[in-house]
Amino acid sequence: LKLLEERILKDGIVLPGNILRVDSFLNHQMDIGLFNELGREFASIFKDCAVNKVLTIEASGIGVACITAQYFSCPVLFAKKHRTSNIPGEVYKSSAVSYTHETTYDIAVSKRFLNSADKVLVIDDFLAHGNAVLALADIVRQSGAQLVGVGIVIEKAFQEGGALLREQGIRVESLARIASMVEGSVQFCE
Amino acid sequence: LKLLEERILKDGIVLPGNILRVDSFLNHQMDIGLFNELGREFASIFKDCAVNKVLTIEASGIGVACITAQYFSCPVLFAKKHRTSNIPGEVYKSSAVSYTHETTYDIAVSKRFLNSADKVLVIDDFLAHGNAVLALADIVRQSGAQLVGVGIVIEKAFQEGGALLREQGIRVESLARIASMVEGSVQFCE
């Protein structure tokens, strides 16, 4: 999405360690006008998939997921990370590695809100190593729901997450795909 | 807000320990159609306040904050809880007690996104003991911004948070105010 690539070039900051800082518009301060354009694009891409639930993970995926869900007129469900989990009743569980925080964490979703009748669109802000999205896909699989696809705002295409998901036959659509980045410069995939 | 009270009566579940479970529509699965009605109501209440930033705290406040911000055409800023914090540069910090998880946690907001020119509306899903909102108000105070008010979805009016905030002269507007609850029954304030 051209608008998003331009915004990354304008306001994104590349830091050592392959870190792209986009906290002025995506994952700390959130530009809701931009989010509406992202949501509109996801709605266009997945319009024939009969999406009836958007699934994301706390915390920074929630904003884009909520704005996107408006275009599908469906609810959002966010997976909770284990340490904050006080979900009553039975849950689907999976686990993921956080490279940012150098820990492994469990994620959980209540069984009451996901079942084999659901057509699920997973939305997240970033795809890099892919651990969070792989854990969400695992939860969808456990529930028997259909994973119609994964919508990502920014994919670091030089890391393995996208390939790992696509190898599993999962449809991954990223609105900006970064081929490489060095301090002061971001290159997008063709 | 009548629509919200009706939804709480229909889908909320009162558990021992003054816990109101509303995870089917508010803080795990999120009913985005309902959120739009909540956002519209906050916009009506605070329409003359020139709000230019909505401030909330991860994770369950983010959804309502994003939908509400659409009515003000302004960005959302969410405070990060310390354990997940990787905010670069200078931050405003405060701390809060979590009764749910029986811990104290720090919260942080980047100084780049809040300053004395801002008119801030704080949005959160719940107000009970008031610790999270008091910490957000403290951060607004540190920044020199004006706190125009606090918009809460559900206030447990029988706990002290609302009184503590109002004693500080902070305008608190809650869309549902619960006077008392026992298993199987919720009473709202007049």
Coordinates of C-alpha atoms in Angstrom, one line a residue:
Chain A
L1 CA 0.0 0.0 0.0
K2 CA 1.7 3.1 -1.3
L3 CA 0.3 5.4 1.5
L4 CA 1.8 3.1 4.1
E5 CA 5.2 2.8 2.4
E6 CA 5.4 6.6 2.2
R7 CA 4.6 6.9 5.8
I8 CA 7.3 4.4 6.8
L9 CA 9.8 6.3 4.7
K10 CA 8.7 9.6 6.3
D11 CA 8.3 8.6 9.9
G12 CA 9.9 5.2 10.4
I13 CA 13.4 5.1 12.1
V14 CA 15.8 2.2 11.5
L15 CA 17.8 1.3 14.5
P16 CA 20.6 -1.2 14.9
G17 CA 19.5 -4.8 15.3
N18 CA 16.9 -4.7 12.4
I19 CA 14.5 -2.6 14.5
L20 CA 12.1 -0.4 12.7
R21 CA 10.7 2.2 15.0
V22 CA 7.2 3.2 13.9
D23 CA 5.8 4.2 17.3
S24 CA 4.7 7.7 16.1
F25 CA 1.9 6.1 14.0
L26 CA 1.5 2.3 14.5
N27 CA 2.4 0.8 17.9
H28 CA 2.4 3.5 20.6
Q29 CA 0.8 6.6 19.1
M30 CA -1.7 5.3 16.6
D31 CA -2.9 7.3 13.5
I32 CA -6.5 6.2 13.3
G33 CA -7.0 7.9 9.9
L34 CA -4.2 5.7 8.5
F35 CA -5.7 2.7 10.3
N36 CA -8.9 3.3 8.4
E37 CA -7.0 3.1 5.1
L38 CA -5.3 -0.1 6.3
G39 CA -8.7 -1.6 7.3
R40 CA -10.2 -0.6 3.9
E41 CA -7.4 -2.4 2.1
F42 CA -7.7 -5.6 4.2
A43 CA -11.4 -5.5 3.6
S44 CA -10.8 -5.3 -0.2
I45 CA -8.2 -8.1 -0.2
F46 CA -10.3 -10.5 1.9
K47 CA -13.8 -9.4 0.7
D48 CA -14.8 -12.8 -0.7
C49 CA -13.8 -14.8 2.4
A50 CA -17.0 -14.4 4.5
V51 CA -14.9 -13.3 7.5
N52 CA -17.0 -13.4 10.7
K53 CA -14.2 -12.9 13.3
V54 CA -11.0 -10.9 13.4
L55 CA -8.4 -12.5 15.7
T56 CA -5.4 -10.6 17.0
I57 CA -3.0 -10.6 20.0
E58 CA -2.6 -8.0 22.7
A59 CA -1.5 -5.2 22.7
S60 CA -0.4 -3.5 19.6
G61 CA -2.5 -5.5 17.1
I62 CA -5.8 -4.5 18.8
G63 CA -6.1 -1.1 17.3
V64 CA -5.7 -2.1 13.6
A65 CA -7.9 -5.2 14.3
C66 CA -10.8 -3.1 15.7
I67 CA -10.7 -0.6 12.8
T68 CA -10.5 -3.4 10.3
A69 CA -13.4 -5.3 11.8
Q70 CA -15.7 -2.4 11.1
Y71 CA -15.4 -3.2 7.4
F72 CA -16.5 -6.8 8.0
S73 CA -19.2 -5.9 10.6
C74 CA -17.8 -8.6 12.8
P75 CA -16.3 -8.8 16.4
V76 CA -12.6 -8.8 17.3
L77 CA -11.2 -11.4 19.6
F78 CA -7.7 -10.8 21.1
A79 CA -5.5 -13.5 22.5
K80 CA -4.3 -12.8 26.0
K81 CA -0.7 -13.3 27.0
H82 CA -0.5 -15.7 29.9
R83 CA 0.8 -13.5 32.6
T84 CA -2.3 -11.3 32.3
S85 CA -4.6 -14.1 31.7
N86 CA -7.7 -14.3 33.9
I87 CA -9.9 -16.0 31.4
P88 CA -12.6 -18.2 33.0
G89 CA -13.5 -21.6 31.7
E90 CA -11.8 -23.6 29.0
V91 CA -9.2 -22.0 26.7
Y92 CA -7.2 -22.8 23.6
K93 CA -3.5 -22.3 24.4
S94 CA -0.3 -22.0 22.4
S95 CA 3.1 -20.5 23.1
A96 CA 5.4 -18.1 21.3
V97 CA 8.9 -16.7 21.6
S98 CA 9.4 -13.0 21.9
Y99 CA 12.7 -11.9 20.3
T100 CA 12.1 -8.3 21.5
H101 CA 11.8 -9.3 25.1
E102 CA 13.8 -12.6 25.0
T103 CA 11.2 -14.7 26.6
T104 CA 8.6 -17.4 25.8
Y105 CA 5.0 -16.6 26.6
D106 CA 1.8 -18.5 26.5
I107 CA -1.2 -17.1 24.7
A108 CA -4.9 -18.1 25.4
V109 CA -8.3 -17.6 23.9
S110 CA -11.6 -18.7 25.5
K111 CA -13.2 -21.7 23.8
R112 CA -16.5 -19.9 24.1
F113 CA -15.6 -17.4 21.3
L114 CA -14.1 -19.6 18.6
N115 CA -15.5 -22.7 17.0
S116 CA -15.7 -24.7 13.8
A117 CA -18.3 -22.4 12.3
D118 CA -16.0 -19.4 12.3
K119 CA -14.1 -17.9 9.4
V120 CA -11.2 -16.1 10.9
L121 CA -9.0 -13.3 9.7
V122 CA -5.8 -12.9 11.8
I123 CA -4.6 -9.3 11.9
D124 CA -1.3 -8.1 13.4
D125 CA 0.9 -5.0 13.2
F126 CA 4.2 -6.8 12.5
L127 CA 5.4 -10.0 11.0
A128 CA 9.1 -10.8 11.5
H129 CA 10.1 -14.2 13.0
G130 CA 6.4 -15.1 12.9
N131 CA 6.0 -16.6 16.4
A132 CA 2.9 -14.6 17.4
V133 CA 1.1 -15.4 14.2
L134 CA 2.1 -19.1 14.2
A135 CA 0.7 -19.3 17.7
L136 CA -2.6 -17.6 16.6
A137 CA -2.8 -20.0 13.6
D138 CA -2.3 -22.9 16.0
I139 CA -5.2 -21.7 18.1
V140 CA -7.5 -21.4 15.1
R141 CA -6.5 -24.9 14.1
Q142 CA -7.4 -26.3 17.6
S143 CA -10.8 -24.6 17.4
G144 CA -11.7 -26.2 14.1
A145 CA -12.4 -22.7 12.6
Q146 CA -11.2 -21.8 9.1
L147 CA -8.2 -19.5 8.9
V148 CA -9.1 -17.5 5.8
G149 CA -5.9 -15.5 5.9
V150 CA -3.5 -13.3 7.8
G151 CA -3.4 -9.6 7.3
I152 CA -0.1 -7.9 8.4
V153 CA 0.7 -4.1 8.4
I154 CA 4.5 -4.4 8.1
E155 CA 6.3 -7.6 7.1
K156 CA 10.0 -7.8 7.5
A157 CA 10.3 -10.0 4.4
F158 CA 14.1 -10.6 5.1
Q159 CA 13.1 -12.6 8.2
E160 CA 11.5 -16.1 8.2
G161 CA 8.0 -15.5 9.5
G162 CA 6.3 -15.0 6.2
A163 CA 7.9 -18.0 4.6
L164 CA 7.1 -20.3 7.6
L165 CA 3.4 -19.3 7.4
R166 CA 3.2 -19.6 3.6
E167 CA 4.9 -23.0 3.7
Q168 CA 1.9 -24.2 5.9
G169 CA -0.4 -23.1 3.1
I170 CA -1.6 -20.0 5.0
R171 CA -2.5 -17.0 2.9
V172 CA -0.5 -14.0 4.2
E173 CA -1.1 -10.5 2.9
S174 CA 1.2 -7.7 4.1
L175 CA 0.5 -4.1 3.3
A176 CA 4.2 -3.2 3.3
R177 CA 6.9 -5.7 2.8
I178 CA 10.4 -4.7 3.7
A179 CA 13.2 -6.3 1.6
S180 CA 16.1 -4.8 3.6
M181 CA 16.8 -1.9 5.9
V182 CA 19.9 -0.2 7.1
E183 CA 20.2 3.0 9.2
G184 CA 18.5 5.8 7.3
S185 CA 17.2 3.6 4.5
V186 CA 14.3 1.2 4.0
Q187 CA 13.9 -0.9 0.8
F188 CA 10.5 -2.4 0.0
C189 CA 9.9 -5.6 -2.0
E190 CA 8.8 -5.2 -5.6
Chain B
L1 CA -26.3 4.6 28.2
K2 CA -29.3 2.4 28.0
L3 CA -28.0 0.1 25.3
L4 CA -24.9 -0.7 27.4
E5 CA -26.9 -1.3 30.6
E6 CA -29.1 -3.7 28.7
R7 CA -26.1 -5.5 27.3
I8 CA -24.5 -5.8 30.7
L9 CA -27.8 -7.3 32.1
K10 CA -28.1 -9.7 29.2
D11 CA -24.4 -10.9 28.8
G12 CA -22.6 -9.8 31.9
I13 CA -21.9 -12.5 34.6
V14 CA -21.4 -11.6 38.2
L15 CA -18.8 -13.7 39.9
P16 CA -17.7 -13.9 43.6
G17 CA -15.3 -11.1 44.6
N18 CA -17.1 -8.3 42.9
I19 CA -16.0 -9.5 39.5
L20 CA -18.2 -8.6 36.5
R21 CA -17.4 -10.8 33.5
V22 CA -18.1 -9.0 30.3
D23 CA -15.5 -10.8 28.1
S24 CA -18.1 -11.7 25.5
F25 CA -18.4 -8.1 24.3
L26 CA -15.9 -5.8 26.0
N27 CA -12.5 -7.1 27.0
H28 CA -11.7 -10.3 25.3
Q29 CA -14.2 -10.6 22.4
M30 CA -15.1 -7.0 21.4
D31 CA -18.4 -6.0 19.8
I32 CA -17.3 -3.3 17.4
G33 CA -20.8 -2.3 16.6
L34 CA -21.4 -1.6 20.3
F35 CA -18.0 0.2 20.5
N36 CA -19.2 2.6 17.8
E37 CA -22.2 3.5 20.0
L38 CA -20.0 4.0 23.0
G39 CA -17.6 6.2 20.9
R40 CA -20.5 8.2 19.6
E41 CA -21.7 8.8 23.2
F42 CA -18.2 9.9 24.4
A43 CA -18.0 12.2 21.3
S44 CA -21.3 13.8 22.3
I45 CA -20.3 14.2 26.0
F46 CA -16.9 15.8 25.2
K47 CA -17.8 17.5 22.0
D48 CA -16.9 21.1 23.2
C49 CA -13.5 20.1 24.7
A50 CA -11.3 20.4 21.5
V51 CA -9.9 16.9 22.2
N52 CA -6.8 16.3 20.1
K53 CA -5.5 13.1 21.7
V54 CA -7.1 10.0 23.2
L55 CA -5.0 8.4 25.9
T56 CA -5.5 4.8 27.1
I57 CA -3.5 1.9 28.6
E58 CA -2.8 -1.5 27.2
A59 CA -4.5 -3.8 26.5
S60 CA -8.3 -3.8 26.9
G61 CA -8.7 0.0 26.7
I62 CA -7.2 0.1 23.2
G63 CA -10.2 -1.0 21.2
V64 CA -12.8 1.4 22.6
A65 CA -10.1 4.2 22.5
C66 CA -9.5 3.6 18.8
I67 CA -13.2 3.5 17.8
T68 CA -13.8 6.6 19.9
A69 CA -10.9 8.6 18.4
Q70 CA -12.6 8.3 15.0
Y71 CA -15.2 10.7 16.3
F72 CA -12.6 13.3 17.2
S73 CA -10.4 12.7 14.2
C74 CA -7.4 12.5 16.5
P75 CA -4.7 9.9 17.3
V76 CA -4.7 7.4 20.2
L77 CA -1.7 7.0 22.5
F78 CA -1.6 4.0 24.7
A79 CA 0.5 3.8 27.8
K80 CA 2.7 0.7 28.0
K81 CA 3.1 -1.4 31.0
H82 CA 6.7 -1.6 32.1
R83 CA 7.4 -5.2 31.5
T84 CA 6.6 -4.8 27.8
S85 CA 8.3 -1.4 27.5
N86 CA 10.8 -0.8 24.8
I87 CA 10.1 2.8 24.3
P88 CA 13.2 4.7 23.1
G89 CA 14.1 8.1 24.4
E90 CA 12.6 10.0 27.3
V91 CA 9.3 8.8 28.9
Y92 CA 6.8 10.0 31.4
K93 CA 6.4 7.3 34.1
S94 CA 3.9 6.5 36.8
S95 CA 2.9 3.4 38.6
A96 CA -0.3 1.6 39.5
V97 CA -1.5 -1.3 41.6
S98 CA -3.4 -4.2 39.9
Y99 CA -5.9 -5.7 42.2
T100 CA -6.8 -8.4 39.6
H101 CA -3.2 -9.6 39.4
E102 CA -2.0 -8.5 42.8
T103 CA 1.0 -6.6 41.5
T104 CA 2.3 -3.1 41.1
Y105 CA 3.4 -2.1 37.6
D106 CA 4.9 0.9 36.0
I107 CA 3.4 2.6 33.0
A108 CA 5.2 4.8 30.5
V109 CA 4.4 7.1 27.6
S110 CA 7.0 8.6 25.3
K111 CA 7.6 12.4 25.8
R112 CA 7.6 12.8 22.1
F113 CA 3.8 12.3 21.9
L114 CA 2.4 14.4 24.8
N115 CA 3.0 18.0 25.6
S116 CA 1.5 21.2 27.0
A117 CA -0.4 21.9 23.7
D118 CA -2.5 18.7 24.0
K119 CA -6.1 18.4 25.2
V120 CA -6.4 14.8 26.3
L121 CA -9.3 12.6 26.8
V122 CA -8.5 9.4 28.8
I123 CA -10.6 6.4 27.8
D124 CA -10.7 3.0 29.6
D125 CA -13.0 0.1 29.8
F126 CA -13.3 -0.2 33.6
L127 CA -13.0 2.1 36.6
A128 CA -12.9 0.3 40.0
H129 CA -10.2 1.2 42.4
G130 CA -9.0 3.8 39.9
N131 CA -5.3 3.0 39.9
A132 CA -4.8 2.8 36.1
V133 CA -6.7 6.1 35.5
L134 CA -4.9 7.8 38.4
A135 CA -1.6 6.8 36.8
L136 CA -2.7 8.1 33.4
A137 CA -3.8 11.4 34.9
D138 CA -0.4 11.7 36.6
I139 CA 1.3 11.3 33.2
V140 CA -0.9 13.9 31.7
R141 CA 0.0 16.3 34.6
Q142 CA 3.7 15.6 34.1
S143 CA 3.4 16.5 30.4
G144 CA 1.7 19.8 31.0
A145 CA -1.2 18.8 28.8
Q146 CA -4.8 19.5 29.7
L147 CA -6.9 16.6 30.9
V148 CA -10.3 17.5 29.6
G149 CA -11.9 14.4 31.1
V150 CA -12.0 10.7 31.6
G151 CA -14.5 8.5 29.6
I152 CA -15.2 5.1 31.2
V153 CA -17.3 2.3 29.8
I154 CA -18.2 0.6 33.1
E155 CA -17.7 2.2 36.5
K156 CA -18.1 0.1 39.7
A157 CA -19.5 3.1 41.6
F158 CA -19.4 1.1 44.8
Q159 CA -15.6 1.2 44.7
E160 CA -13.4 4.2 45.3
G161 CA -11.9 5.1 41.9
G162 CA -14.5 7.5 40.7
A163 CA -14.6 9.4 44.0
L164 CA -10.8 9.7 44.1
L165 CA -10.6 11.1 40.6
R166 CA -13.6 13.5 41.1
E167 CA -12.0 14.8 44.4
Q168 CA -9.0 15.8 42.3
G169 CA -11.3 17.9 40.1
I170 CA -11.2 15.5 37.2
R171 CA -14.3 15.2 35.1
V172 CA -15.3 11.5 34.9
E173 CA -18.1 10.4 32.7
S174 CA -19.1 6.7 32.8
L175 CA -21.5 5.1 30.4
A176 CA -22.7 2.6 32.9
R177 CA -22.4 3.1 36.7
I178 CA -22.9 0.0 38.8
A179 CA -24.3 0.7 42.3
S180 CA -24.2 -2.8 43.5
M181 CA -24.0 -6.4 42.2
V182 CA -24.6 -9.8 43.6
E183 CA -24.6 -13.1 41.8
G184 CA -27.3 -13.0 39.2
S185 CA -28.1 -9.3 39.6
V186 CA -26.6 -5.9 38.7
Q187 CA -28.1 -2.6 40.0
F188 CA -27.2 0.6 38.2
C189 CA -27.0 4.1 39.7
E190 CA -30.0 6.3 39.1

